[in-house]
Amino acid sequence: MLVSAAPEPTRAPATEPTVVGQPVIEARGVRVRLGASDILHGVDLRVHRGEVVALLGANGSGKSTLVRSLVGVLPRTAGSVELLGAPLGKGVDWRRVGYVPQRVSAQSGVPSTAREVVSSGLLYGRRLRLPGGWRERTDEALDMVGLRDRAQDSTGELSGGQQQRVLIARALVRRPELMILDEPVAGVDQPSQEAFAATMRRLVDEGLTVLVVLHELGELAPLVTRAVVLRHGRVVHDGAPPAPSPGHALAGHEHVHPHDDAPTGAVPQADTGLTS
Amino acid sequence: MIDELAYMLTDPLMQRGLVAALLVGVTAPIVGTYLVQRRLALLGDGIGHVALTGVALGWLVGAGMGLVPQDELAIPGAVVAAVVGSVAIEIVRERGKTSGDVALALLFYGGIAGGVLLIGIAGGTQSNLMSYLFGSISTVTGADLVLTVILGAIILLVGLGLRSALFSVSQDEEFAIASGLPVRALNIAVAVVAALTVTVAMRVVGLLLVSALMIVPVAVAQLVTRSFARTMLVATMVGVVVCVAGLSITYWRPWSPGATIVVLAICVYAVVAVLRPLVVARRRGRQSDPHPDIPDDVELAAPGTVPAQDGRGTGGGPCSA
Ligand SMILES: Nc1ncnc2c1ncn2[C@@H]1O[C@H](COP(=O)(O)OP(=O)(O)O)[C@@H](O)[C@H]1O
Ligand SMILES: [Mg+2]
C-alpha cells in the first residue's frame, strides 16, 4: 500500500550542506486529546535545518492536530515539543517561526485589509507594537504572493485562494527560518500553485526549513526532501516522499480547479496511495 | 440659538455631562470595535448586567458604613463587579466549552436580578435604580467626573496603545498563539477595558444601553469602511457626534439622555444604510476589473459562451477560487 520506504531522508537541496545539526522541530511522543477522543497517539517528528518535510495523510488522520500542537495552539496530554532548540513556550524565538493555519472561511466581524492582516505577522513574542517600516515590509510580503495591488482591499473581498495567499504573506513577513504550513494550496488554482512553489523554492534555496501539510505533493513535489505519513494519529511512514505515479502531472488539474467546469472528468487519484 | 448654546456651555452640570459624554463617545466605539471583531458584540450587555450587582453591593456597603450619600460607593462597586465579571466571562470563553453559553446566561440574569434585590435591601428607591439602568447625567458629580476621566485614559491607553496586538488576537487567535504573543493577557486586557467602558458609560446612557454605544457606531462604520483602522476611526467619530448631540438635545427637551443618544445613533445607522448604495456604487465605478489578470487553465468550450466575464455590472466579488 505504502510507497517504498527509504530508510534515510535523501535529496537535501543542493545548496544546503547535508550536515545534520540541531533539529529545528523536535517532537517526542506527542499525544493530543480533543473532546473525548485521543487524536494523536505518541507522534515523534524531527525536522532538521534545510529540510522540506511533507506531512501527508488522509482527511482526519491528525495532520492539522499535529501542526497545531507543534505551534502551541493545542495542548498536549503527553510528549514534548522543541522549536529551534527551545521548549515550546516563551523561550522560543518566535520571530524565526512562520505558521500558516489551514484556512477557515469564517470572517471576523470587522473588515480588515490584506495589509492589516499581513502586518499582524510582524508581532511575535513580546513584540506588541509594529516596528518602523512595517508598511514597506508588509507590501514586500504581499508582493511575494502576488497581491501587492490588493493591499488596501478588505480580505472579505478576496477569493478563497487569495485569502490563503494573504495568510502565507502574514507568515512570510517576519522572514522566518522555519515555516509550518497547513494545506497552503488546498483550493488554490493551478497558476497560483505554481507561483507558490516558485516562491517556496527561492526561500528554501536561501535556507528556509519547511514543514508542510499536503493532501498531495503537487507542484511542491520537487522540493520535498522527506515525507511523514500519518494514519489514525500515528506515523506510519517517515522517509522518502512517495514517487509520483504515471499521470501525476495531470493531478493538479483534476483536483484544484478554479472553476468546477473542468473539461476532463475528475478522476479520483490513487497515485500516492495515501488518500483513502 | 448661539446664546442658548453658550448658556448651555456655562452650566456646570452640562459641562460635566458633556465631558463625560465626549469620553464615552470616544472610548465605547474603540472597545466596541474589538468586541465586534471577536464576535462578542453582546459582551457589553453581559458586563452591564453584572455591573448592576456591583452598584447594589457598593450601595449596601455604603449604607452599612453610614456614608452620607448612600451610593458613594456605587461606581467603585460597579468597576469591581464589571472587571471581575468580564474576566470570568473571558475565562469561560477561553475554555470554549459548550456550557459556556449557559454559564454566561446565568451570570447575566443573576447580575441584574441580584442588583435589583440588593438595591431594594439597601434602601434604594425605584428612581435610584432607574438612574443606573438608564443613566442620569444630571447626577454626575465632580468626583465622578475625575474617576471617569481616569478610567477613560486607561481605556484609551490600552485600546489605542496596544491596537496592533489586540487586532492580531481578535482577528486570528490561533495565529497569535502560534506567534508566541501573550494571548491570554491580551484577551483579559480587552475584557477589563470593556468592563471599564461599561462603568464609564453607565452614568451617561445607563447599564441597559451601554452596549448600544459600543456596537451601533461600529455597525455604522462597517457600512462604509473596508479596513479595521478606518472602522475604528469612523465609529469613534459617530460615537462622539451622537453622544454630544444627544446630550445637548436633552438640555432643551425633557428626554432621557441615554435613550436620546441611542435613538440618534440608530437614526445615523438608518441614514447611512440608505445612502450606502450610492457611496459604494461610486467607489465601484472607479475600480477596475477586480478579477486577477492571470492565465487560467479552463478550456472554454466555445468563444461565444464565456462564463466568467461579468465583473463590472453586478459587482459580485472576484471570482472565487
Ligand atoms: N475540536 C475537536 N474536537 C474533537 N475532535 C476533533 C476536533 N478537531 C478535530 N477533531 C478530530 O480529530 C481528527 C483529526 O483532525 P485533523 O487533525 O483536523 O485532521 P487532518 O488535518 O489530518 O484532516 C478528526 O477525526 C477530527 O474529527
Ligand atoms: Mg487539516
XYZ file of C-alpha atoms and ligand atoms in Angstrom:
625
model
C 0.000 0.000 0.000
C 2.589 2.476 1.030
C 5.303 3.766 -1.157
C 8.694 2.159 -0.952
C 10.074 3.394 2.327
C 13.617 4.532 2.093
C 15.392 4.477 5.458
C 17.084 7.843 5.249
C 15.896 11.292 4.299
C 17.514 11.992 0.994
C 17.732 14.694 -1.623
C 18.643 17.648 0.511
C 18.685 20.777 -1.659
C 21.950 21.123 -3.482
C 22.820 24.457 -1.914
C 22.437 23.179 1.645
C 25.177 21.232 3.300
C 23.791 17.920 4.453
C 25.121 18.450 7.955
C 22.603 17.247 10.480
C 22.682 19.984 13.062
C 20.334 20.934 15.821
C 16.838 19.872 14.891
C 14.558 22.780 14.113
C 11.484 20.838 15.181
C 11.845 18.100 17.745
C 8.638 16.434 18.847
C 8.662 13.344 21.018
C 5.730 11.198 21.970
C 3.135 13.863 21.285
C -0.322 12.873 22.410
C -3.315 15.099 21.903
C -6.838 14.567 23.106
C -9.685 16.584 21.649
C -13.060 16.251 23.217
C -13.460 12.654 24.278
C -11.109 11.028 21.803
C -7.357 10.673 21.502
C -6.370 12.179 18.182
C -2.593 11.672 18.283
C -1.122 8.578 19.879
C 2.503 9.437 20.556
C 3.901 11.104 17.451
C 7.639 11.588 17.004
C 8.766 14.130 14.468
C 12.164 15.651 13.897
C 12.889 18.230 11.232
C 16.421 19.418 10.543
C 17.601 22.688 9.108
C 17.157 22.918 5.371
C 14.701 20.058 5.109
C 11.349 20.318 3.370
C 9.145 17.795 5.078
C 5.718 16.977 3.728
C 3.163 15.782 6.239
C 0.724 13.544 4.425
C -2.295 11.502 5.334
C -5.960 11.086 4.683
C -8.516 13.581 5.930
C -8.930 13.252 9.655
C -5.632 11.444 10.179
C -4.474 14.182 12.538
C -2.194 16.343 10.385
C -3.703 19.640 11.460
C -3.866 18.467 15.045
C -0.161 17.688 14.926
C 0.962 21.019 13.489
C -1.346 22.929 15.797
C 0.151 21.209 18.777
C 3.633 21.909 17.398
C 2.984 25.657 17.495
C 1.254 25.563 20.871
C -2.322 26.117 19.754
C -3.477 22.749 21.100
C -2.357 21.424 24.465
C -0.646 18.039 24.642
C -1.617 15.359 27.066
C 1.869 13.905 26.836
C 5.132 14.366 24.996
C 7.439 17.290 24.361
C 7.967 19.793 21.577
C 11.032 21.902 20.925
C 11.164 24.600 18.267
C 14.573 25.970 17.287
C 16.112 24.274 20.292
C 13.783 25.765 22.909
C 10.864 24.024 24.575
C 7.524 25.324 23.323
C 6.629 28.497 25.203
C 8.108 31.882 25.908
C 11.658 30.678 25.255
C 11.039 30.045 21.567
C 12.384 32.688 19.217
C 9.028 33.217 17.540
C 10.365 35.699 15.023
C 12.035 32.805 13.249
C 8.843 30.746 13.018
C 6.084 31.376 10.488
C 2.802 29.498 10.734
C 0.113 29.297 8.080
C -3.059 27.766 9.505
C -5.473 25.746 7.459
C -7.790 28.353 6.049
C -11.071 28.832 7.794
C -13.591 30.774 5.797
C -15.116 32.420 8.859
C -14.706 36.156 8.559
C -14.024 38.212 11.621
C -16.684 40.754 12.451
C -14.889 43.901 11.338
C -13.475 44.236 7.833
C -9.699 44.258 7.667
C -7.463 44.877 4.708
C -4.911 42.450 3.386
C -2.238 44.863 4.580
C -3.619 44.896 8.105
C -3.796 41.119 8.278
C -0.274 40.689 6.928
C 1.117 43.331 9.275
C -0.024 41.286 12.265
C 2.687 38.826 11.257
C 5.196 41.409 12.462
C 4.062 40.904 16.052
C 5.500 37.938 17.929
C 6.696 37.033 21.386
C 6.979 40.189 23.422
C 6.804 42.473 20.402
C 3.368 44.005 20.739
C 3.763 47.026 18.518
C 4.517 47.306 14.828
C 8.140 48.085 14.026
C 9.132 51.058 11.918
C 8.878 50.418 8.204
C 6.092 47.914 8.734
C 4.228 49.173 5.709
C 7.112 48.507 3.336
C 7.764 45.076 4.790
C 4.097 44.212 4.560
C 3.891 45.284 0.938
C 7.029 43.293 0.212
C 5.426 40.161 1.652
C 2.249 40.798 -0.319
C 4.410 41.177 -3.391
C 5.887 37.735 -2.796
C 2.423 36.204 -3.069
C 1.414 38.443 -5.963
C -1.152 40.505 -4.077
C 0.540 43.841 -3.685
C -2.156 45.605 -5.689
C -4.787 44.235 -3.307
C -3.121 45.579 -0.161
C -5.920 48.029 0.543
C -8.738 45.626 -0.186
C -10.744 44.043 2.560
C -9.905 40.363 2.847
C -13.608 39.660 2.569
C -13.434 40.918 -0.999
C -10.728 38.422 -1.922
C -11.300 34.959 -3.308
C -10.580 31.915 -1.190
C -7.262 31.312 -2.906
C -6.254 34.944 -2.477
C -7.151 34.828 1.203
C -4.916 31.816 1.510
C -2.072 33.802 -0.043
C -2.660 36.612 2.431
C -2.138 34.109 5.244
C 1.068 32.942 3.595
C 2.265 36.539 3.335
C 1.453 37.056 7.014
C 3.830 34.217 7.867
C 6.477 35.396 5.396
C 6.542 38.992 6.559
C 8.719 38.242 9.571
C 11.212 36.430 7.336
C 11.071 33.159 9.215
C 13.701 30.437 9.175
C 11.087 27.777 9.783
C 7.713 27.694 8.132
C 4.896 25.428 9.181
C 2.098 25.398 6.638
C -1.201 23.564 6.859
C -2.581 22.762 3.395
C -1.384 26.026 1.863
C -2.520 25.117 -1.626
C -5.846 23.468 -0.930
C -8.377 25.075 -3.225
C -5.765 27.263 -4.911
C -5.810 27.385 -8.677
C -3.029 25.945 -10.779
C -1.178 29.167 -11.705
C -1.172 30.262 -8.076
C 0.129 26.877 -7.009
C 2.984 27.225 -9.463
C 3.736 30.723 -8.217
C 3.642 29.489 -4.637
C 6.002 26.630 -5.451
C 8.402 29.075 -7.138
C 8.379 31.350 -4.082
C 8.990 28.412 -1.771
C 11.829 27.172 -3.953
C 13.562 30.508 -3.702
C 13.137 30.650 0.072
C 14.314 27.076 0.532
C 17.373 27.861 -1.561
C 18.011 30.707 0.853
C 17.907 28.285 3.753
C 14.266 28.088 4.835
C 13.173 24.930 6.632
C 9.635 23.803 5.870
C 7.065 21.506 7.393
C 4.075 21.470 5.109
C 0.815 19.577 5.374
C -0.267 18.468 1.935
C -3.025 16.415 0.530
C -0.906 15.625 -2.485
C 2.618 16.696 -3.291
C 1.554 18.523 -6.447
C 3.732 21.410 -7.520
C 5.869 21.141 -4.390
C 6.981 17.591 -5.199
C 10.444 18.576 -6.488
C 11.187 20.475 -3.279
C 10.119 17.871 -0.757
C 13.053 16.048 0.814
C 11.117 13.780 3.128
C 7.577 12.682 3.729
C 5.917 11.785 7.001
C 2.637 9.971 6.702
C 0.047 9.943 9.462
C -2.722 7.426 9.725
C -5.179 7.385 12.611
C -2.932 9.617 14.658
C 0.240 7.576 14.220
C 3.270 7.969 11.988
C 3.158 5.101 9.513
C 5.891 6.293 7.207
C 8.896 8.572 7.630
C 11.256 8.690 4.716
C 11.401 9.221 1.007
C 8.488 11.075 -0.481
C 6.101 8.918 -2.450
C 7.158 8.681 -6.068
C 4.714 10.300 -8.408
C 2.737 7.716 -10.252
C 2.226 7.924 -14.016
C -0.206 10.634 -14.843
C 0.574 12.589 -11.709
C 1.393 15.663 -13.710
C -2.261 15.954 -14.501
C -3.377 15.571 -10.947
C -3.404 19.244 -10.164
C -5.808 19.887 -12.963
C -8.222 17.368 -11.671
C -8.309 18.479 -8.096
C -7.836 22.146 -7.662
C -9.639 23.721 -10.461
C -10.645 27.355 -10.102
C -13.995 26.724 -11.671
C -15.623 23.386 -11.488
C -16.154 23.151 -15.177
C -13.007 21.255 -15.990
C -13.210 19.588 -19.342
C -11.694 16.367 -18.053
C -13.657 14.239 -15.698
C -12.273 14.434 -12.174
C -10.720 11.045 -11.674
C -10.134 10.184 -8.032
C -6.427 9.860 -7.827
C -4.651 6.976 -6.214
C -1.102 7.881 -7.028
C 0.276 8.289 -3.544
C -1.765 5.531 -2.052
C -2.359 7.865 0.871
C -5.846 9.016 0.248
C -8.474 6.545 1.142
C -29.529 79.942 19.232
C -25.873 80.845 19.721
C -26.843 82.425 23.008
C -28.588 79.333 24.129
C -25.586 77.197 23.199
C -23.278 79.498 25.107
C -25.641 79.399 28.040
C -25.672 75.621 27.959
C -21.887 75.550 27.969
C -21.684 77.713 31.066
C -23.954 75.421 33.019
C -21.591 73.403 35.251
C -23.964 70.468 35.255
C -23.967 70.464 31.483
C -20.203 70.939 31.360
C -19.625 67.835 33.414
C -22.176 65.960 31.395
C -20.603 66.959 28.101
C -17.133 65.940 29.203
C -18.483 62.561 30.289
C -20.424 62.187 27.037
C -17.367 63.074 24.995
C -15.284 60.461 26.800
C -17.947 57.827 26.353
C -18.343 58.738 22.711
C -14.627 58.159 22.123
C -13.998 55.103 24.263
C -17.097 52.975 23.758
C -16.712 52.588 19.967
C -12.977 51.858 20.282
C -13.650 48.985 22.630
C -16.724 48.030 20.631
C -14.598 47.585 17.500
C -12.612 44.843 19.218
C -15.751 43.232 20.582
C -17.423 43.164 17.180
C -14.261 41.806 15.620
C -14.167 38.923 18.066
C -17.891 38.371 17.669
C -18.580 39.295 21.254
C -20.962 42.100 20.423
C -23.170 41.347 23.388
C -20.370 41.167 25.926
C -21.051 44.763 26.927
C -24.633 43.841 27.764
C -23.471 40.998 29.936
C -21.000 43.162 31.784
C -23.676 45.813 32.225
C -25.937 43.321 33.943
C -23.166 42.213 36.251
C -22.217 45.802 36.993
C -25.681 46.415 38.418
C -24.939 43.946 41.180
C -21.731 45.871 41.780
C -23.678 49.105 42.074
C -26.002 47.465 44.572
C -23.177 45.961 46.580
C -21.417 49.313 46.707
C -24.647 50.854 47.883
C -25.156 48.208 50.536
C -21.637 48.699 51.848
C -22.046 52.484 51.752
C -25.322 52.272 53.633
C -23.786 49.896 56.145
C -20.893 52.272 56.729
C -23.332 55.135 57.107
C -21.845 57.176 54.269
C -23.766 60.349 53.598
C -24.791 59.868 50.015
C -25.599 56.212 50.363
C -24.450 55.446 46.847
C -20.995 56.927 47.313
C -19.513 53.504 46.653
C -21.843 52.623 43.783
C -19.409 53.414 40.991
C -16.403 51.771 42.612
C -18.658 48.774 43.229
C -19.645 48.749 39.570
C -15.999 48.918 38.488
C -15.038 45.979 40.672
C -18.026 43.847 39.681
C -17.652 44.635 35.981
C -13.957 43.757 35.976
C -14.498 40.538 37.904
C -17.456 39.631 35.697
C -15.664 40.336 32.452
C -12.630 38.302 33.445
C -14.942 35.453 34.432
C -16.664 35.686 31.057
C -13.289 35.652 29.304
C -12.233 32.545 31.206
C -15.469 30.781 30.264
C -14.914 31.813 26.650
C -11.328 30.570 26.676
C -12.408 27.180 27.946
C -14.640 27.132 24.882
C -16.963 24.594 26.428
C -20.492 24.212 25.169
C -21.765 25.005 28.635
C -20.265 28.482 28.230
C -23.490 29.891 26.860
C -25.473 28.747 29.822
C -22.843 29.952 32.258
C -22.949 33.395 30.662
C -26.729 33.488 30.771
C -26.700 32.645 34.460
C -24.170 35.384 35.072
C -26.245 37.964 33.179
C -29.590 37.204 34.743
C -28.086 36.664 38.160
C -26.378 40.031 37.804
C -29.492 42.013 37.096
C -31.795 40.173 39.478
C -29.226 40.329 42.248
C -28.742 44.029 41.619
C -32.425 44.839 41.819
C -32.826 42.818 45.008
C -29.788 44.268 46.722
C -30.639 47.871 45.925
C -34.038 47.284 47.488
C -32.443 45.778 50.561
C -30.005 48.696 50.816
C -32.950 51.071 50.920
C -32.723 52.391 47.369
C -35.811 53.549 45.532
C -37.200 52.778 42.133
C -35.816 56.017 40.771
C -32.331 55.251 42.112
C -32.472 52.009 40.221
C -33.728 53.672 37.069
C -30.896 56.167 37.141
C -28.380 53.339 36.878
C -30.323 51.348 34.345
C -30.987 54.277 32.016
C -28.394 56.812 33.032
C -28.731 60.102 34.778
C -26.188 62.531 33.574
C -27.510 65.201 35.919
C -26.195 63.318 38.920
C -22.584 63.350 37.720
C -20.527 64.942 40.472
C -17.061 66.393 40.240
C -15.624 63.281 41.876
C -17.480 61.054 39.419
C -16.015 63.046 36.599
C -12.464 62.641 37.878
C -12.940 58.887 38.087
C -14.483 58.889 34.611
C -11.516 60.762 33.176
C -9.023 58.409 34.789
C -10.855 55.317 33.553
C -11.228 56.859 30.099
C -7.492 57.476 29.954
C -6.777 53.848 30.837
C -9.177 52.665 28.155
C -7.545 54.864 25.519
C -4.049 53.869 26.584
C -4.802 50.165 26.241
C -7.247 50.356 23.353
C -5.034 52.520 21.146
C -1.566 51.744 22.502
C -1.971 48.016 22.010
C -4.038 48.324 18.887
C -1.927 46.105 16.651
C -1.603 43.355 19.223
C -5.285 43.479 20.111
C -6.101 43.407 16.407
C -3.946 40.325 15.984
C -5.549 38.329 18.804
C -9.024 39.452 17.855
C -8.556 38.736 14.174
C -6.969 35.281 14.426
C -6.351 33.970 17.889
C -4.750 30.777 16.629
C -2.120 32.673 14.668
C -1.484 34.951 17.642
C -0.822 31.932 19.860
C 1.444 30.457 17.193
C 3.349 33.764 17.205
C 4.070 33.450 20.907
C 2.033 36.550 21.754
C 0.753 36.772 25.349
C -2.730 35.944 24.132
C -4.365 35.361 27.473
C -3.077 38.655 28.859
C -4.291 40.486 25.762
C -7.711 38.848 25.961
C -8.028 39.814 29.585
C -6.942 43.338 28.676
C -9.842 43.563 26.223
C -12.252 42.198 28.831
C -11.078 44.606 31.502
C -11.185 47.568 29.155
C -14.709 46.582 28.165
C -15.654 46.481 31.835
C -14.199 49.935 32.444
C -16.062 51.260 29.428
C -19.310 49.939 30.817
C -18.790 51.768 34.091
C -17.724 54.942 32.345
C -20.784 54.867 30.126
C -23.119 53.857 32.922
C -23.812 57.402 34.052
C -24.400 58.704 30.544
C -26.552 56.049 28.883
C -27.279 53.598 31.668
C -26.353 49.972 32.042
C -29.084 48.709 29.751
C -27.962 50.833 26.816
C -24.194 50.736 27.331
C -23.733 48.049 24.761
C -25.558 50.045 22.107
C -22.888 52.736 22.273
C -20.182 50.131 21.803
C -21.867 48.375 18.912
C -24.073 50.763 16.905
C -21.275 53.194 15.912
C -19.200 50.224 14.759
C -22.149 48.932 12.773
C -22.445 52.351 11.120
C -18.735 52.407 10.301
C -18.796 48.907 8.876
C -21.300 50.051 6.296
C -18.784 52.336 4.668
C -15.290 51.067 5.509
C -13.039 48.249 4.386
C -10.276 48.410 6.951
C -10.065 47.844 10.654
C -8.292 51.128 11.374
C -10.858 53.135 9.457
C -13.747 51.292 11.072
C -12.421 52.268 14.460
C -11.917 55.870 13.390
C -15.336 56.315 11.821
C -17.032 54.550 14.738
C -15.360 56.932 17.156
C -16.485 59.956 15.178
C -20.038 58.653 15.090
C -19.854 57.938 18.810
C -18.679 61.432 19.689
C -21.266 63.121 17.488
C -24.248 61.165 18.786
C -23.174 61.411 22.427
C -22.577 65.144 22.404
C -25.546 65.941 20.190
C -27.857 63.614 22.081
C -26.935 65.052 25.431
C -27.261 68.607 24.151
C -30.780 67.910 22.938
C -31.787 66.919 26.447
C -30.780 70.378 27.620
C -33.859 71.696 25.854
C -36.088 68.651 25.783
C -37.028 66.634 28.851
C -35.877 63.392 27.296
C -33.772 60.615 28.729
C -30.178 61.297 27.644
C -29.302 57.635 27.207
C -32.347 56.869 25.121
C -31.886 60.024 23.046
C -28.264 59.164 22.301
C -29.040 55.598 21.318
C -32.011 56.549 19.144
C -29.812 59.133 17.454
C -27.159 56.505 16.801
C -29.708 54.173 15.276
C -31.015 57.009 13.104
C -27.476 57.588 11.865
C -27.256 53.898 11.072
C -30.515 54.019 9.118
C -29.479 57.085 7.140
C -26.065 55.659 6.292
C -27.585 52.320 5.345
C -29.941 54.085 2.947
C -27.208 56.255 1.436
C -24.652 53.470 1.261
C -25.564 52.086 -2.167
C -24.724 55.488 -3.644
C -21.314 55.613 -1.980
C -20.458 52.035 -2.843
C -21.604 52.464 -6.435
C -19.317 55.450 -6.843
C -16.397 53.567 -5.388
C -17.038 50.650 -7.688
C -17.194 52.943 -10.678
C -13.616 53.986 -10.049
C -12.442 50.439 -9.628
C -11.031 48.463 -12.474
C -11.842 44.852 -13.233
C -11.448 43.072 -9.905
C -10.525 39.761 -11.480
C -6.857 38.907 -11.203
C -5.101 39.035 -14.509
C -3.634 35.572 -14.527
C -3.974 32.895 -17.118
C -6.390 30.203 -16.103
C -6.382 26.693 -17.373
C -10.038 26.437 -18.169
C -10.634 25.256 -21.650
C -13.660 27.133 -22.802
C -15.988 25.182 -24.982
C -16.889 27.916 -27.411
C -15.839 31.552 -27.545
C -19.477 32.627 -27.568
C -20.362 31.254 -24.148
C -17.877 32.869 -21.851
C -18.979 32.293 -18.283
C -16.692 34.424 -16.127
C -16.549 37.874 -17.634
C -19.297 39.702 -15.803
C -17.132 41.509 -13.305
C -18.276 45.078 -13.791
C -22.021 45.070 -13.888
C -23.223 43.017 -10.987
C -20.298 43.815 -8.763
C -20.040 40.287 -7.466
C -16.742 39.681 -5.710
C -13.690 38.482 -7.547
C -14.219 35.042 -8.910
C -13.786 32.591 -6.149
C -11.031 30.065 -6.309
N -12.006 20.313 18.261
C -12.106 18.986 18.039
N -12.765 18.188 18.904
C -12.872 16.872 18.695
N -12.333 16.232 17.649
C -11.667 16.962 16.745
C -11.511 18.376 16.892
N -10.802 18.837 15.848
C -10.524 17.763 15.086
N -11.037 16.641 15.616
C -10.913 15.277 15.071
O -9.555 14.974 15.019
C -9.277 14.172 13.900
C -8.074 14.758 13.167
O -8.416 16.018 12.658
P -7.360 16.883 11.842
O -6.105 16.938 12.613
O -8.008 18.168 11.504
O -7.174 16.001 10.541
P -6.457 16.357 9.180
O -5.874 17.725 9.280
O -5.437 15.303 9.008
O -7.506 16.270 8.124
C -10.535 14.133 13.066
O -11.111 12.860 13.248
C -11.396 15.194 13.654
O -12.726 14.810 13.596
Mg -6.260 19.501 8.289
